[in-house]
mmCIF file of C-alpha atoms in Angstrom:
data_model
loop_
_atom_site.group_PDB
_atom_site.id
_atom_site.type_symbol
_atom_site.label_atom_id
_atom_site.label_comp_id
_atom_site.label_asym_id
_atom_site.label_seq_id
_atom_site.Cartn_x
_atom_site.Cartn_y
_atom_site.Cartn_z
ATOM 1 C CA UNK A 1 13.738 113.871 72.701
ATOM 2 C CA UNK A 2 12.837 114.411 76.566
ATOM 3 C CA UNK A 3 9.262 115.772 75.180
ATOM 4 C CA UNK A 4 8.549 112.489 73.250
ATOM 5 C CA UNK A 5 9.789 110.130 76.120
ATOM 6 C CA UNK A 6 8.498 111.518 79.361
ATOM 7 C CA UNK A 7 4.710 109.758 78.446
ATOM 8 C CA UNK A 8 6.293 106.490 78.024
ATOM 9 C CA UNK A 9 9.174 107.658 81.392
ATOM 10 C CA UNK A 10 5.977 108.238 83.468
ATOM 11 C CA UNK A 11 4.985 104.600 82.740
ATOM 12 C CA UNK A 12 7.938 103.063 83.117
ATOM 13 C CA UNK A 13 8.086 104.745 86.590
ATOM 14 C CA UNK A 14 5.106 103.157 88.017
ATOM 15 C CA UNK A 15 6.693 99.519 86.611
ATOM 16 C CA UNK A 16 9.942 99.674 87.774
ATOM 17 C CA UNK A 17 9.964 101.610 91.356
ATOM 18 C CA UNK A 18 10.584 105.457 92.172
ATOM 19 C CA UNK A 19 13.851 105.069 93.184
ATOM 20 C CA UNK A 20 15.515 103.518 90.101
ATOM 21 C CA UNK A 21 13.408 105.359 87.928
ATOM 22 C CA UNK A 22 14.789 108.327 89.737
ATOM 23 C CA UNK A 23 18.490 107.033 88.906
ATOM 24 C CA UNK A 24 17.466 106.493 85.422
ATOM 25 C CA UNK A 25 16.376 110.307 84.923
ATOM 26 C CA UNK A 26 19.749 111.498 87.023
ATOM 27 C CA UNK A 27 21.622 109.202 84.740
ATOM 28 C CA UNK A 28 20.224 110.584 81.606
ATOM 29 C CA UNK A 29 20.333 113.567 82.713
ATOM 30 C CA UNK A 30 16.811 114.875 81.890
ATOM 31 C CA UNK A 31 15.552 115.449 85.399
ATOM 32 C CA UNK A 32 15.774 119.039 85.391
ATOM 33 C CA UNK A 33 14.111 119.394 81.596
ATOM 34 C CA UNK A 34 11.292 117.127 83.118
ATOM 35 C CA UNK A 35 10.789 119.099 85.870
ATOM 36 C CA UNK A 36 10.502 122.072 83.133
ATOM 37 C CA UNK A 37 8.273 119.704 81.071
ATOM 38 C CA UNK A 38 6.176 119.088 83.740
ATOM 39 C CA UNK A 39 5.191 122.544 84.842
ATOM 40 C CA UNK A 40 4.734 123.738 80.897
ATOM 41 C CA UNK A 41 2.212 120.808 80.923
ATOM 42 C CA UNK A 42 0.254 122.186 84.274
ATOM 43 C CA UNK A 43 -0.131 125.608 82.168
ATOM 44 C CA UNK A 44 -1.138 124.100 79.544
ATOM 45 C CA UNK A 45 -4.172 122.243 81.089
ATOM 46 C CA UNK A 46 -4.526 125.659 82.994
ATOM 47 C CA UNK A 47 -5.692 127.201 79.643
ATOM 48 C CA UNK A 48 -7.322 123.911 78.696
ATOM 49 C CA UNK A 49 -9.370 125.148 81.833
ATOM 50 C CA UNK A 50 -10.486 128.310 80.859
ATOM 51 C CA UNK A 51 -13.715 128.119 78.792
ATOM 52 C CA UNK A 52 -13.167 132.025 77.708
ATOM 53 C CA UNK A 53 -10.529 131.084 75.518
ATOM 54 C CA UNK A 54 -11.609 129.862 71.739
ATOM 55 C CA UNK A 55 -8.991 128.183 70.900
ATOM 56 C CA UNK A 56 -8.923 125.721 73.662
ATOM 57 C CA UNK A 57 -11.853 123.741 74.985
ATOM 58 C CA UNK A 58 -12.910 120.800 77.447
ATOM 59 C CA UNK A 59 -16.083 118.622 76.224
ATOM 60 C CA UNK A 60 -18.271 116.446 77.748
ATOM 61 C CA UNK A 61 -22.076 115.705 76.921
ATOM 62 C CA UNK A 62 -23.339 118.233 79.622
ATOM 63 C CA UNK A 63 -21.370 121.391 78.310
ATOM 64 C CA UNK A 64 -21.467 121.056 74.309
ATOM 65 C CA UNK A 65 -23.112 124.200 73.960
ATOM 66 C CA UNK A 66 -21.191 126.912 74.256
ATOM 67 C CA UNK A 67 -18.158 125.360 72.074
ATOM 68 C CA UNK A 68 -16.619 128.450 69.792
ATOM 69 C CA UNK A 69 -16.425 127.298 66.185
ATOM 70 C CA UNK A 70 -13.033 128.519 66.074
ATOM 71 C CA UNK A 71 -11.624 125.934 68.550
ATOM 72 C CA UNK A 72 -8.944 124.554 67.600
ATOM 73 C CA UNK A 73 -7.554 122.118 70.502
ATOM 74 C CA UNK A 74 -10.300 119.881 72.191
ATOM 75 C CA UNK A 75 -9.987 117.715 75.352
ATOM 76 C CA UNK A 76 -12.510 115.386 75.289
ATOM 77 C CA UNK A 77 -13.779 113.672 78.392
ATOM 78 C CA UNK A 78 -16.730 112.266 77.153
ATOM 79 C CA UNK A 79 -18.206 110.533 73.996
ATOM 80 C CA UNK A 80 -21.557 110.117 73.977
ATOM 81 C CA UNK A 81 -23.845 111.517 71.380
ATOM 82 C CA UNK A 82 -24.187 114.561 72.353
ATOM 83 C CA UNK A 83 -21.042 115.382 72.240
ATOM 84 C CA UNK A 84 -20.375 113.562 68.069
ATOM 85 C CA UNK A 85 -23.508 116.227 67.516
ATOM 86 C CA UNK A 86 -21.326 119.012 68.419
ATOM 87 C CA UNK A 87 -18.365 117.644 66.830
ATOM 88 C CA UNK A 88 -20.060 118.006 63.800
ATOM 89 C CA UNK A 89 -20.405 121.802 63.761
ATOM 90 C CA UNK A 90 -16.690 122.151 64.130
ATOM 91 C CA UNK A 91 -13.905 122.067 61.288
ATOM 92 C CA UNK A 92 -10.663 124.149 62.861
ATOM 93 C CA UNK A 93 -9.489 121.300 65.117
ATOM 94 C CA UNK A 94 -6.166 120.882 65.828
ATOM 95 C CA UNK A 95 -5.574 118.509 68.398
ATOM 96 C CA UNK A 96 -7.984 115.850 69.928
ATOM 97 C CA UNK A 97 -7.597 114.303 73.081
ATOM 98 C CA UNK A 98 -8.696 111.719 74.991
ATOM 99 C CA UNK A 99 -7.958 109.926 78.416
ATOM 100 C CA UNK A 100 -9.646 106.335 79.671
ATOM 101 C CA UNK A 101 -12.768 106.896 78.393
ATOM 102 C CA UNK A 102 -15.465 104.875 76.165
ATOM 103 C CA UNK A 103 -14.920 105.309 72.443
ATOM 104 C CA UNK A 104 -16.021 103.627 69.644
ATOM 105 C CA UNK A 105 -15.082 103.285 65.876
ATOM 106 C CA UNK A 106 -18.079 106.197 64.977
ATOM 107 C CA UNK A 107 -16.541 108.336 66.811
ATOM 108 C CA UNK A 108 -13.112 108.270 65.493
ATOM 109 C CA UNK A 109 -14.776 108.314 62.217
ATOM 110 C CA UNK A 110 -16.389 111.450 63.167
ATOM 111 C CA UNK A 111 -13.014 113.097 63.935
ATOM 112 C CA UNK A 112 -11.486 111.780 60.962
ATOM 113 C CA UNK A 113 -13.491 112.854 58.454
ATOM 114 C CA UNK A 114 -14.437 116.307 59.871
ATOM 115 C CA UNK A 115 -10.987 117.515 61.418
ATOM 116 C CA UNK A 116 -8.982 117.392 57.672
ATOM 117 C CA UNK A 117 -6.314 119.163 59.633
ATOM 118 C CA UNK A 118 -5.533 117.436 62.493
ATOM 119 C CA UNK A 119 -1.724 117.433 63.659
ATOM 120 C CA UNK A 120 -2.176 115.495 67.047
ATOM 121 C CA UNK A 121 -4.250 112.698 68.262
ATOM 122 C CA UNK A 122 -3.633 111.909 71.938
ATOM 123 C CA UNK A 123 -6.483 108.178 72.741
ATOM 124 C CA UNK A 124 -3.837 106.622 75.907
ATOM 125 C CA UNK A 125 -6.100 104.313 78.137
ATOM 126 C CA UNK A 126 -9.119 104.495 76.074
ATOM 127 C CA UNK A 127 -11.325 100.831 75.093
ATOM 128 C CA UNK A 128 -10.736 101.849 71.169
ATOM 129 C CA UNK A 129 -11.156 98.044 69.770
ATOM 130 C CA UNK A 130 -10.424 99.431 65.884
ATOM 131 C CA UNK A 131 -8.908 102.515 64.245
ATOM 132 C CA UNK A 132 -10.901 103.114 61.209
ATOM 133 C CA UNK A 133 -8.948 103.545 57.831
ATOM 134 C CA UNK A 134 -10.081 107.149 57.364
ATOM 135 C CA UNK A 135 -7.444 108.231 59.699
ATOM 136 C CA UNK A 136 -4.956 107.669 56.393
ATOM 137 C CA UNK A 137 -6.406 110.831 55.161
ATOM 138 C CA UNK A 138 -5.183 113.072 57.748
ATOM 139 C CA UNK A 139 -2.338 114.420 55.675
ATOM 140 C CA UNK A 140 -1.099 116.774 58.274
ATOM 141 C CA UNK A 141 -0.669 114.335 60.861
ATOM 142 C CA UNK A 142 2.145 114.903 62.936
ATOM 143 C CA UNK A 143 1.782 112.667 66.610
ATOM 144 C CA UNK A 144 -0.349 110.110 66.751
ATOM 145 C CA UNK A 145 -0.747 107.835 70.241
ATOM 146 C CA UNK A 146 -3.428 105.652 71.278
ATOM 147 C CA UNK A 147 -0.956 103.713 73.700
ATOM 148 C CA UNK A 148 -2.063 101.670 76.724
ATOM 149 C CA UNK A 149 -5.359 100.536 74.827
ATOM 150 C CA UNK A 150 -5.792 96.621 75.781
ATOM 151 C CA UNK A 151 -8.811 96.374 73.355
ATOM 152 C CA UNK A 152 -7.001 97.426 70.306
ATOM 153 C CA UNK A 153 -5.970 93.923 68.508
ATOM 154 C CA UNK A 154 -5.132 95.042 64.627
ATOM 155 C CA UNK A 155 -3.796 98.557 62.674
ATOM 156 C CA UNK A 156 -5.461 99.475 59.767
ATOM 157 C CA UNK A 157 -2.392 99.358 56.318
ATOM 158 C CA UNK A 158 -3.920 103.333 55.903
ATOM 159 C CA UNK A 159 -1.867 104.685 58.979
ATOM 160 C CA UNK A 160 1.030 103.846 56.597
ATOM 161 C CA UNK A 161 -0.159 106.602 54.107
ATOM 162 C CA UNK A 162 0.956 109.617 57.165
ATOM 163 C CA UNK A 163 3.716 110.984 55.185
ATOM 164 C CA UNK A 164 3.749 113.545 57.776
ATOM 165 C CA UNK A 165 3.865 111.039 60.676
ATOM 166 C CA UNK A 166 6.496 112.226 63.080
ATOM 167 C CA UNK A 167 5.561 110.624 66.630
ATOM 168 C CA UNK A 168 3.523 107.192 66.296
ATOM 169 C CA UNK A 169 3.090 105.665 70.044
ATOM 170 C CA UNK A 170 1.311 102.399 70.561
ATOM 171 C CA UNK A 171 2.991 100.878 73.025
ATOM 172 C CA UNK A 172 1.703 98.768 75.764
ATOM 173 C CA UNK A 173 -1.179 97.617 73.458
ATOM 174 C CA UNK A 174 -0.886 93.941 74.600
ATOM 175 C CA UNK A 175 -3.132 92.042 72.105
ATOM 176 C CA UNK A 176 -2.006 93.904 68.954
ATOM 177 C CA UNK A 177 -1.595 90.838 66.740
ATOM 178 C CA UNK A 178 0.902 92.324 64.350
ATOM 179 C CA UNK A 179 2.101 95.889 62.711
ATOM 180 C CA UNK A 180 1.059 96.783 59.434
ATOM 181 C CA UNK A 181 2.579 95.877 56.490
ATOM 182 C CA UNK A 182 3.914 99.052 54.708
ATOM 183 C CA UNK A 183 5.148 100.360 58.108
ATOM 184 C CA UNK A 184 8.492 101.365 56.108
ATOM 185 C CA UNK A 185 6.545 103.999 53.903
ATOM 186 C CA UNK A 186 6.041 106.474 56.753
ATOM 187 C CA UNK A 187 9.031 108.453 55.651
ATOM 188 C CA UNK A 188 8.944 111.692 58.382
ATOM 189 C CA UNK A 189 8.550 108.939 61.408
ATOM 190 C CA UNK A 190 11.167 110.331 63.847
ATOM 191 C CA UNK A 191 9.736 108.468 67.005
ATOM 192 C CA UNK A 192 7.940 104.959 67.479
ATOM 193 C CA UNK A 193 6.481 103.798 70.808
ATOM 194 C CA UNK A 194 5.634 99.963 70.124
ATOM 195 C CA UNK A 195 3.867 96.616 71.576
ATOM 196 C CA UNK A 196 3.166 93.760 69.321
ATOM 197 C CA UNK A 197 2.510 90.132 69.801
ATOM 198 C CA UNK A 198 4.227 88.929 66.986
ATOM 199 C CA UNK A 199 7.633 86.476 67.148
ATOM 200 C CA UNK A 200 9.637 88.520 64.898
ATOM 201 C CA UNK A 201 9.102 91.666 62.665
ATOM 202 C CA UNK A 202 8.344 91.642 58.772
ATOM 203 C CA UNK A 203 11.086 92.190 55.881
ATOM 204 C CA UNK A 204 10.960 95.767 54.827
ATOM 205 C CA UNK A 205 9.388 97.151 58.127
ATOM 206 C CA UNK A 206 10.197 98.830 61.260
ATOM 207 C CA UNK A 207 13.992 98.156 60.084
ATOM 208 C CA UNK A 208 13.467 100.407 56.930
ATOM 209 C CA UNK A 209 12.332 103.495 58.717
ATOM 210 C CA UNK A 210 15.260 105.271 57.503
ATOM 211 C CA UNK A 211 14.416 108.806 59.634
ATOM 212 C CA UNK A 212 13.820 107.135 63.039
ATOM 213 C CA UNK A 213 15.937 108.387 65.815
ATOM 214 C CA UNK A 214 14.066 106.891 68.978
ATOM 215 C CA UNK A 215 12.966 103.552 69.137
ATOM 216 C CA UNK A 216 10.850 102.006 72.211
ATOM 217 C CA UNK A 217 10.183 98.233 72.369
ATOM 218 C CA UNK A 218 8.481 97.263 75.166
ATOM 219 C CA UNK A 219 6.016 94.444 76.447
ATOM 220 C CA UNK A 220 6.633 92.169 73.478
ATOM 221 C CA UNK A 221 5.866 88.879 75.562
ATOM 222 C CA UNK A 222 6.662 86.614 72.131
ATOM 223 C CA UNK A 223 9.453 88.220 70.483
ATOM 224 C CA UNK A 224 12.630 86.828 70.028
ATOM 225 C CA UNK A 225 14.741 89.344 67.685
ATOM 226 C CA UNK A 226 14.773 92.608 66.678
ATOM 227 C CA UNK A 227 14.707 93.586 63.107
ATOM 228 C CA UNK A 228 16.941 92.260 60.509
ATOM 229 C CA UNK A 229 17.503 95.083 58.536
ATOM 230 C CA UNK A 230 19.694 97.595 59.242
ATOM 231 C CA UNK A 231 19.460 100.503 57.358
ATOM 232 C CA UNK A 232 17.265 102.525 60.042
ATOM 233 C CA UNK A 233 20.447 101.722 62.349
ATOM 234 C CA UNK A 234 22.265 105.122 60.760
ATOM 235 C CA UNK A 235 19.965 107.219 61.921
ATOM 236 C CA UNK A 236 19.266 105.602 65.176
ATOM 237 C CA UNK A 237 20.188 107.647 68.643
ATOM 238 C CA UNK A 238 18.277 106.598 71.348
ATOM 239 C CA UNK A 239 16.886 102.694 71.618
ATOM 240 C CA UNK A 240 14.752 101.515 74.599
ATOM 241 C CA UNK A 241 13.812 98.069 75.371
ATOM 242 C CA UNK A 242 11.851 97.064 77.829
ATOM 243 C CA UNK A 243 9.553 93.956 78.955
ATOM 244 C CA UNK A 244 10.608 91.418 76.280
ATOM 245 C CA UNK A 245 10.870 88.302 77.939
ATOM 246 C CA UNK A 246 11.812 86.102 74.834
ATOM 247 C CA UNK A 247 13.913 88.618 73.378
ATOM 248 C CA UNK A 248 17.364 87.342 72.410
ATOM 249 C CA UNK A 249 19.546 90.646 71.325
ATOM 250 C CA UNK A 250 22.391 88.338 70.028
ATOM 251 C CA UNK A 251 20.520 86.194 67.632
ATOM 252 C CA UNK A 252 20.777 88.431 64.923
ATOM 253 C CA UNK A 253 24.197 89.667 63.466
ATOM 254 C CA UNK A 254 25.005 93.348 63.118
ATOM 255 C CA UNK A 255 28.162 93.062 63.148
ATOM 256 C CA UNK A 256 30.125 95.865 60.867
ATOM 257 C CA UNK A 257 26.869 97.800 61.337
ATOM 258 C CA UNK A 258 27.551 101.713 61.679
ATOM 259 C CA UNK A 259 25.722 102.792 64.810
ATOM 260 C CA UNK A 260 25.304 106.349 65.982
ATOM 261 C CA UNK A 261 23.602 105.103 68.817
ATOM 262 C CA UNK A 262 23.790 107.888 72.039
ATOM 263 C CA UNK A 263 21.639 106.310 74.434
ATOM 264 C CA UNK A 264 20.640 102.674 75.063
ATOM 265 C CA UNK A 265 18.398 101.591 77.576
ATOM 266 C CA UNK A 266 17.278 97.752 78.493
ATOM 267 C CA UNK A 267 15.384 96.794 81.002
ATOM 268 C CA UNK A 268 14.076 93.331 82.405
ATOM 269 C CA UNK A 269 15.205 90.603 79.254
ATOM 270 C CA UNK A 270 15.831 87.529 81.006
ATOM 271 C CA UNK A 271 17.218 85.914 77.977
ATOM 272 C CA UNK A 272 20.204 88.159 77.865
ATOM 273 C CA UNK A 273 23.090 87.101 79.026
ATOM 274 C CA UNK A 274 25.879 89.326 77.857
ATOM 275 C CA UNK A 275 25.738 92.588 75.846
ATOM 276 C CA UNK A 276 25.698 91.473 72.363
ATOM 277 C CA UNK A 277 28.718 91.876 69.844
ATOM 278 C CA UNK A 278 26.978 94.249 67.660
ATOM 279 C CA UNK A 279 27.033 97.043 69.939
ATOM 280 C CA UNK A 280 30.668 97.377 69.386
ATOM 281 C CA UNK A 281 29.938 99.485 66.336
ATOM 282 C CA UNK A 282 28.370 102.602 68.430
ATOM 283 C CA UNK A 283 31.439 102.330 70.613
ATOM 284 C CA UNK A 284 32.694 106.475 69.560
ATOM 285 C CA UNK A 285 29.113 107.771 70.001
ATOM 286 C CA UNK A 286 27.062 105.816 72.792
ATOM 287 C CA UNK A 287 27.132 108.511 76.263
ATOM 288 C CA UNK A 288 24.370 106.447 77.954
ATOM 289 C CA UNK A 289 24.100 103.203 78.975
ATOM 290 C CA UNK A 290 21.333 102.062 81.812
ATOM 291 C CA UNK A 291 20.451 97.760 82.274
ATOM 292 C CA UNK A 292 17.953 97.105 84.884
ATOM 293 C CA UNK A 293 16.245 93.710 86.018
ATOM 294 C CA UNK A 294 18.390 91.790 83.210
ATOM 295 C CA UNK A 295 18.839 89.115 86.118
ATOM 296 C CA UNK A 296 20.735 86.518 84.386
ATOM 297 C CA UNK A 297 23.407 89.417 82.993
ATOM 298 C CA UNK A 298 26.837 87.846 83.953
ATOM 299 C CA UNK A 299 29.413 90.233 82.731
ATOM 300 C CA UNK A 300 29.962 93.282 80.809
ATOM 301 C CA UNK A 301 32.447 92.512 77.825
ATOM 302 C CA UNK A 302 36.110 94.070 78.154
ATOM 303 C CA UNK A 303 35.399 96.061 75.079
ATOM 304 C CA UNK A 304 32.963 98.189 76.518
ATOM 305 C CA UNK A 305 36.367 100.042 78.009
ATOM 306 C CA UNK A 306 36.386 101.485 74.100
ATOM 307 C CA UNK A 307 33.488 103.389 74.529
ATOM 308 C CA UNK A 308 35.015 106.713 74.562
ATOM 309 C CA UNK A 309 32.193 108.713 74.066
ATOM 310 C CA UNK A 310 30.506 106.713 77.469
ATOM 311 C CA UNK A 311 29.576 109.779 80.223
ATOM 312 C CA UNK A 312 26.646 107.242 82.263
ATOM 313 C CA UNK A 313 26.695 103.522 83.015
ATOM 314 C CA UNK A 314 23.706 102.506 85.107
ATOM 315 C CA UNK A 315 23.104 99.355 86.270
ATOM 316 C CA UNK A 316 19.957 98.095 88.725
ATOM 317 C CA UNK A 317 19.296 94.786 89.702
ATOM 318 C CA UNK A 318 21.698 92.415 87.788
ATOM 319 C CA UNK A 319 21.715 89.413 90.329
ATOM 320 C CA UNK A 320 24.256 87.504 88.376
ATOM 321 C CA UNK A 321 26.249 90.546 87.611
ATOM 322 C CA UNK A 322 29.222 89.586 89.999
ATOM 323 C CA UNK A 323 32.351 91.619 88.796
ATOM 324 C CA UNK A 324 32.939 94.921 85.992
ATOM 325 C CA UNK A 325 35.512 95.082 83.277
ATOM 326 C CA UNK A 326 38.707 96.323 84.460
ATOM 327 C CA UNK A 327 40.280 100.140 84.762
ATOM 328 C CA UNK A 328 39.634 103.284 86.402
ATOM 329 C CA UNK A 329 37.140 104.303 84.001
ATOM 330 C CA UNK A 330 34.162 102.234 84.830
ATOM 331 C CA UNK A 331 34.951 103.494 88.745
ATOM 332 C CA UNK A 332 33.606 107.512 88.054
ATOM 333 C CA UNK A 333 30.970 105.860 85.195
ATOM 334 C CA UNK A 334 28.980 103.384 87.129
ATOM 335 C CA UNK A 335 26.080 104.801 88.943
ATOM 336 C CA UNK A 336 25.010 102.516 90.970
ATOM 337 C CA UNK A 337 25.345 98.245 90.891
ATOM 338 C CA UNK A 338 22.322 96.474 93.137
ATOM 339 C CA UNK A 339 22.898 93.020 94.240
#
C-alpha cells in the first residue's frame, strides 16, 4: 500500500509540518520503504531522461520530432498543438503523464481515443475543467489520478465503466460538486483518493465498493457522515481521513459491523469528540492508530485497552486530550502526546 499512499503522504506533509509527518511515517512504519520508493522514482525519471530509449519519452512542443513510434510511456510537459499533432502518430502508449500544466478537454480526447491501451493516467495539478466520457473506453485502465485539480467541478458516469480500475485518486479537487452515480460498479477498485463537496454520499456508492482496501477522505469542507453502507467495511484495511471539518464519525451506526481495519488515520475533525463506538468491531485486527489536530478530542474510550492487535498509537496536537485510558499498555504504545 506504501506505493499508492506516498503521493497523497507527500501532500499531507507540506499540510501538517515535517516533524509530525515524520512521526506519522516512523509510526507506520513505512519510512524505510519510502526512502526505497523514493530513490526507484529518481531512476525512473533518470530513464524518463534519456531520449535514446523508445520506450520512454519527455514531450513538449519544441522536441516532438524525434518521438519513436514504439513509445510506450510519455511525460508530457507541454500541450499545445504541436505536441496533439504528434500524439496522433502514436498508438503503443502506456502511461501518460502530466504535471501543472494547461490542458484542455481536446486533448484528453486525443489520448483517449488514440491510446486504446492505456493502464496509467497520472493529470495532479493540471487546470483540467472536464474529463471527457471517452475515457470509459479505456478497458485496460488500471490507475487513474488527476488529483489536486481546482478547476475540475463534475465526473463524467463513464469512469464507472473501468472494470479494470484499480487506483482512482481525485483528491483535493475542492469544487467537485458530487461523485458519480454508479461509483459501486467499478468492481477491481482497490484504492480511492477522494474530495467532494457534497453533505453526504449516495445509496449504493462508495459504501458498495466491495474490493476496496484503502480509503482516503480528505478536504470534504461539507460533509457530515461517512457512508451508510457497510458492505465495503469487510474488505477495508487502511482508512484515512483528513480535512473534514463537518464530519461527525458517530452519527452513523456501525455497530456489529465486522471490521478488518489495520490502520486508521484521522487528522484535523473538529467535530469529533471521542472515538466513535463502531470502531470496537476492528478491535483483533487494527495495529495502527495516528489522531492529529482533532482539538476538541477529550478522551480515548477504556475499550481501546482491547485492541490486541494495537503495535502504534500516535497522537499530535489533541489540546483537550488531558488524560489516556488506564494500564501499562498504552505506556510502550503511545508515540508521542502534544499539548
Amino acid at each position: 500500500m506504501t506505493d499508492l499512499a506516498f503521493p497523497l503522504a507527500t501532500k499531507l506533509i507540506e499540510k501538517l509540518g515535517s516533524f509530525a509527518s515524520e512521526q506519522i511515517c516512523l509510526a507506520w512504519g513505512v519510512k524505510p520503504d519510502l526512502k526505497k520508493l523514493q530513490s526507484t522514482m529518481s531512476t525512473i525519471k533518470d530513464v524518463l531522461l534519456d531520449a535514446e530509449q523508445d520506450e520512454c519519452s519527455i514531450v513538449k512542443s519544441a522536441n516532438t520530432i524525434d518521438i519513436s513510434e514504439n513509445v510506450r510511456h510519455l511525460t508530457v510537459l507541454e500541450a499545445g498543438q504541436n505536441v496533439s499533432t504528434t500524439l496522433q502518430n502514436l498508438n503503443k502508449v502506456r502511461t501518460i503523464e502530466t504535471c501543472e500544466i494547461e490542458i484542455d478537454e481536446s486533448f484528453m480526447c486525443t489520448c483517449f481515443l488514440r491510446f486504446k491501451y492505456l493502464r496509467v493516467v497520472v493529470l495532479p495539478k493540471c487546470s483540467l475543467q472536464v474529463l471527457p466520457s471517452s475515457i470509459g473506453s479505456l478497458k485496460h485502465l488500471r490507475y487513474l489520478a488527476f488529483n489536486l485539480n481546482e478547476a475540475i467541478t463534475k465526473l463524467p458516469n463513464a469512469i464507472c465503466r473501468l472494470q479494470s480500475l484499480q487506483t482512482l485518486n481525485f483528491v483535493y479537487c475542492e469544487n467537485l460538486q458530487e461523485l458519480p452515480r454508479d461509483i459501486s460498479k467499478l468492481i477491481s477498485l482497490t484504492s480511492l483518493f477522494l474530495t467532494t463537496k457534497q453533505t453526504s454520499f449516495i445509496e449504493n456508492g462508495v459504501g458498495c465498493l466491495k474490493s476496496l482496501r484503502f480509503l482516503n477522505i480528505s478536504g470534504c469542507s461539507n460533509l457530515t457522515s461517512l457512508p451508510r453502507e457497510t458492505s465495503y467495511l469487510a474488505a477495508l484495511r487502511t482508512l484515512w481521513i483528513a480535512d473534514c471539518k463537518q464530519l461527525d464519525l458517530g452519527n452513523v451506526n456501525y455497530q456489529g459491523t465486522p471490521l478488518r481495519l489495520q490502520k486508521l488515520l484521522i487528522t484535523h475533525l473538529p467535530r469529533m469528540v471521542a472515538l466513535p463506538d463502531w470502531f470496537q468491531g476492528a478491535a483483533n485486527t487494527l495495529q495502527f492508530l495516528i489522531i492529529f489536530r482533532c482539538e476538541n478530542l477529550e478522551a480515548l474510550p477504556e475499550w481501546l485497552r482491547s485492541f490486541t492487535s494495537l503495535r502504534t498509537l500516535a497522537l499530535y496536537s489533541c489540546l483537550k486530550l488531558s488524560s489516556l485510558p488506564e494500564g501499562d499498555a498504552f505506556s510502550y504504545l503511545l508515540k508521542r502526546t502534544c499539548d
